[in-house]
Amino acid sequence: VNTTLGLIEEYSQDKSKPFYLFLSFTTPHAGGVGTNGESGVPAPDVGNYTNSSWPDVERHFASVITKQDAHVGIVLEKLEDMGLSENTVVFYASDNGAHNEGGHNYMFFDSSGPLRGFKRSLHEGGIRSPLLVRWPGVVKENSKSSHRWGFFDFMATAADLAGIESSSLPSNDGHSLVPVLKGNTIAQPPFIYHEYCHPNENKKGWGQSVVFGESWKAVRYDNNNTRLELYDLSKDLEETTDVSSQNKDAVSQAIEIMESQHVNGNYCNGH
């Protein structure tokens, strides 16, 4: 964070020059402080939670969340102090859902809310996470959008903000979110596809999931297995009721997307 604050000061010296700054927090993550393992407490201290009756690992987990929240606030305050806040777009996001490692129980703080699963799951609890954007004068405070996005959309979005033509970008699957951030309604992407080697639900093969159409969500735990589950997220965000047997056309469409998007390689047992 201190390096980030120094860079913001440096960039503020010439406000006519645009800048891109990427700050990646390791926390919250499993693993003891100062180790490469995934056991032990994830913070050097329990912060304000000394008197809490929570399990030790959960007190430390709460501490790193609180510390990160404070650090983000410090960065935003620095932008304000340097006169950059009004002309800087800030994105804040996570790379996966709640984790369940290192002794931490993702259900202790109800981290997934109503969503099923956690990190490395193909269900919404493993892959759905919020994107927060601050763009003063453009993004309305406390507004929400149901537009679907993935990290593969960020390059196209950043390029759009920088005035770079999409035709000059490397080939990619992303689309710009700038119109959505400006309050406009655009078509949802045809689908959002995820795959994971050895997902929680199966621990073997390539697991695949795809959100498509109005609200369909399909999950296949192993790409070598034809069994597929289908959910209607508009009625069943918790993914509790498999409706694949009643919607054969949607199942066929999901399988077509999964097979077209998967590329064989040697990462997951040669598949």
PDB file of N, CA and C in Angstrom, residues 124 148 190-192 210-219 229-235 241 243-244 246-251 253-254:
ATOM      1  N   GLU A 124     -22.578 -20.821  -8.036  1.00  0.00           N
ATOM      2  CA  GLU A 124     -22.440 -19.374  -7.938  1.00  0.00           C
ATOM      3  C   GLU A 124     -21.581 -18.929  -6.758  1.00  0.00           C
ATOM      4  N   ARG A 148     -23.925  -8.956 -16.644  1.00  0.00           N
ATOM      5  CA  ARG A 148     -22.944 -10.004 -16.375  1.00  0.00           C
ATOM      6  C   ARG A 148     -21.563  -9.588 -16.881  1.00  0.00           C
ATOM      7  N   PRO A 190     -23.505 -13.305 -24.739  1.00  0.00           N
ATOM      8  CA  PRO A 190     -24.208 -14.563 -25.049  1.00  0.00           C
ATOM      9  C   PRO A 190     -24.089 -15.600 -23.938  1.00  0.00           C
ATOM     10  N   PHE A 191     -22.926 -15.618 -23.281  1.00  0.00           N
ATOM     11  CA  PHE A 191     -22.737 -16.550 -22.168  1.00  0.00           C
ATOM     12  C   PHE A 191     -21.522 -16.141 -21.352  1.00  0.00           C
ATOM     13  N   ILE A 192     -21.467 -16.625 -20.116  1.00  0.00           N
ATOM     14  CA  ILE A 192     -20.298 -16.503 -19.252  1.00  0.00           C
ATOM     15  C   ILE A 192     -19.851 -17.926 -18.937  1.00  0.00           C
ATOM     16  N   VAL A 210     -21.717 -22.717 -17.243  1.00  0.00           N
ATOM     17  CA  VAL A 210     -22.014 -21.637 -18.179  1.00  0.00           C
ATOM     18  C   VAL A 210     -23.341 -20.992 -17.795  1.00  0.00           C
ATOM     19  N   VAL A 211     -23.352 -19.660 -17.774  1.00  0.00           N
ATOM     20  CA  VAL A 211     -24.571 -18.881 -17.611  1.00  0.00           C
ATOM     21  C   VAL A 211     -24.926 -18.345 -18.984  1.00  0.00           C
ATOM     22  N   PHE A 212     -26.161 -18.555 -19.415  1.00  0.00           N
ATOM     23  CA  PHE A 212     -26.530 -18.163 -20.790  1.00  0.00           C
ATOM     24  C   PHE A 212     -28.025 -17.889 -20.853  1.00  0.00           C
ATOM     25  N   GLY A 213     -28.455 -17.327 -21.996  1.00  0.00           N
ATOM     26  CA  GLY A 213     -29.870 -17.008 -22.167  1.00  0.00           C
ATOM     27  C   GLY A 213     -30.331 -15.993 -21.136  1.00  0.00           C
ATOM     28  N   GLU A 214     -31.618 -16.038 -20.832  1.00  0.00           N
ATOM     29  CA  GLU A 214     -32.168 -15.099 -19.861  1.00  0.00           C
ATOM     30  C   GLU A 214     -31.634 -15.349 -18.460  1.00  0.00           C
ATOM     31  N   SER A 215     -31.612 -16.614 -18.052  1.00  0.00           N
ATOM     32  CA  SER A 215     -31.198 -16.896 -16.676  1.00  0.00           C
ATOM     33  C   SER A 215     -30.772 -18.344 -16.463  1.00  0.00           C
ATOM     34  N   TRP A 216     -30.393 -19.036 -17.530  1.00  0.00           N
ATOM     35  CA  TRP A 216     -29.978 -20.427 -17.379  1.00  0.00           C
ATOM     36  C   TRP A 216     -28.568 -20.529 -16.825  1.00  0.00           C
ATOM     37  N   LYS A 217     -28.353 -21.522 -15.985  1.00  0.00           N
ATOM     38  CA  LYS A 217     -27.020 -21.842 -15.466  1.00  0.00           C
ATOM     39  C   LYS A 217     -26.858 -23.362 -15.555  1.00  0.00           C
ATOM     40  N   ALA A 218     -25.856 -23.796 -16.301  1.00  0.00           N
ATOM     41  CA  ALA A 218     -25.588 -25.223 -16.466  1.00  0.00           C
ATOM     42  C   ALA A 218     -24.257 -25.580 -15.823  1.00  0.00           C
ATOM     43  N   VAL A 219     -24.202 -26.746 -15.218  1.00  0.00           N
ATOM     44  CA  VAL A 219     -23.001 -27.225 -14.548  1.00  0.00           C
ATOM     45  C   VAL A 219     -22.737 -28.662 -14.971  1.00  0.00           C
ATOM     46  N   GLU A 229     -26.283 -30.604 -15.012  1.00  0.00           N
ATOM     47  CA  GLU A 229     -27.344 -30.029 -14.200  1.00  0.00           C
ATOM     48  C   GLU A 229     -27.718 -28.662 -14.764  1.00  0.00           C
ATOM     49  N   LEU A 230     -28.982 -28.320 -14.688  1.00  0.00           N
ATOM     50  CA  LEU A 230     -29.474 -27.047 -15.230  1.00  0.00           C
ATOM     51  C   LEU A 230     -30.328 -26.354 -14.174  1.00  0.00           C
ATOM     52  N   TYR A 231     -30.074 -25.049 -13.994  1.00  0.00           N
ATOM     53  CA  TYR A 231     -30.807 -24.259 -13.008  1.00  0.00           C
ATOM     54  C   TYR A 231     -31.321 -22.980 -13.653  1.00  0.00           C
ATOM     55  N   ASP A 232     -32.442 -22.484 -13.146  1.00  0.00           N
ATOM     56  CA  ASP A 232     -32.989 -21.202 -13.573  1.00  0.00           C
ATOM     57  C   ASP A 232     -32.682 -20.197 -12.474  1.00  0.00           C
ATOM     58  N   LEU A 233     -31.648 -19.379 -12.675  1.00  0.00           N
ATOM     59  CA  LEU A 233     -31.189 -18.467 -11.626  1.00  0.00           C
ATOM     60  C   LEU A 233     -32.209 -17.394 -11.276  1.00  0.00           C
ATOM     61  N   SER A 234     -33.152 -17.106 -12.161  1.00  0.00           N
ATOM     62  CA  SER A 234     -34.159 -16.094 -11.856  1.00  0.00           C
ATOM     63  C   SER A 234     -35.132 -16.579 -10.785  1.00  0.00           C
ATOM     64  N   LYS A 235     -35.250 -17.898 -10.650  1.00  0.00           N
ATOM     65  CA  LYS A 235     -36.154 -18.488  -9.663  1.00  0.00           C
ATOM     66  C   LYS A 235     -35.403 -19.266  -8.591  1.00  0.00           C
ATOM     67  N   THR A 241     -32.573 -26.794  -7.436  1.00  0.00           N
ATOM     68  CA  THR A 241     -33.498 -27.620  -8.220  1.00  0.00           C
ATOM     69  C   THR A 241     -33.002 -27.787  -9.651  1.00  0.00           C
ATOM     70  N   VAL A 243     -33.387 -28.654 -13.280  1.00  0.00           N
ATOM     71  CA  VAL A 243     -34.533 -28.721 -14.194  1.00  0.00           C
ATOM     72  C   VAL A 243     -34.109 -29.199 -15.578  1.00  0.00           C
ATOM     73  N   SER A 244     -32.990 -29.925 -15.646  1.00  0.00           N
ATOM     74  CA  SER A 244     -32.475 -30.364 -16.941  1.00  0.00           C
ATOM     75  C   SER A 244     -33.434 -31.296 -17.669  1.00  0.00           C
ATOM     76  N   GLN A 246     -36.572 -31.243 -17.829  1.00  0.00           N
ATOM     77  CA  GLN A 246     -37.718 -30.543 -18.417  1.00  0.00           C
ATOM     78  C   GLN A 246     -37.319 -29.541 -19.487  1.00  0.00           C
ATOM     79  N   ASN A 247     -36.012 -29.367 -19.724  1.00  0.00           N
ATOM     80  CA  ASN A 247     -35.554 -28.324 -20.652  1.00  0.00           C
ATOM     81  C   ASN A 247     -34.421 -28.857 -21.528  1.00  0.00           C
ATOM     82  N   LYS A 248     -34.763 -29.774 -22.387  1.00  0.00           N
ATOM     83  CA  LYS A 248     -33.761 -30.457 -23.210  1.00  0.00           C
ATOM     84  C   LYS A 248     -33.057 -29.512 -24.176  1.00  0.00           C
ATOM     85  N   ASP A 249     -33.784 -28.547 -24.707  1.00  0.00           N
ATOM     86  CA  ASP A 249     -33.160 -27.610 -25.649  1.00  0.00           C
ATOM     87  C   ASP A 249     -32.080 -26.781 -24.962  1.00  0.00           C
ATOM     88  N   ALA A 250     -32.353 -26.319 -23.745  1.00  0.00           N
ATOM     89  CA  ALA A 250     -31.365 -25.542 -22.994  1.00  0.00           C
ATOM     90  C   ALA A 250     -30.154 -26.399 -22.659  1.00  0.00           C
ATOM     91  N   VAL A 251     -30.382 -27.670 -22.340  1.00  0.00           N
ATOM     92  CA  VAL A 251     -29.274 -28.590 -22.054  1.00  0.00           C
ATOM     93  C   VAL A 251     -28.392 -28.756 -23.283  1.00  0.00           C
ATOM     94  N   GLN A 253     -28.030 -26.667 -25.731  1.00  0.00           N
ATOM     95  CA  GLN A 253     -27.320 -25.414 -25.959  1.00  0.00           C
ATOM     96  C   GLN A 253     -26.129 -25.284 -25.013  1.00  0.00           C
ATOM     97  N   ALA A 254     -26.315 -25.669 -23.764  1.00  0.00           N
ATOM     98  CA  ALA A 254     -25.231 -25.587 -22.786  1.00  0.00           C
ATOM     99  C   ALA A 254     -24.074 -26.501 -23.169  1.00  0.00           C
TER     100      ALA A 254
END
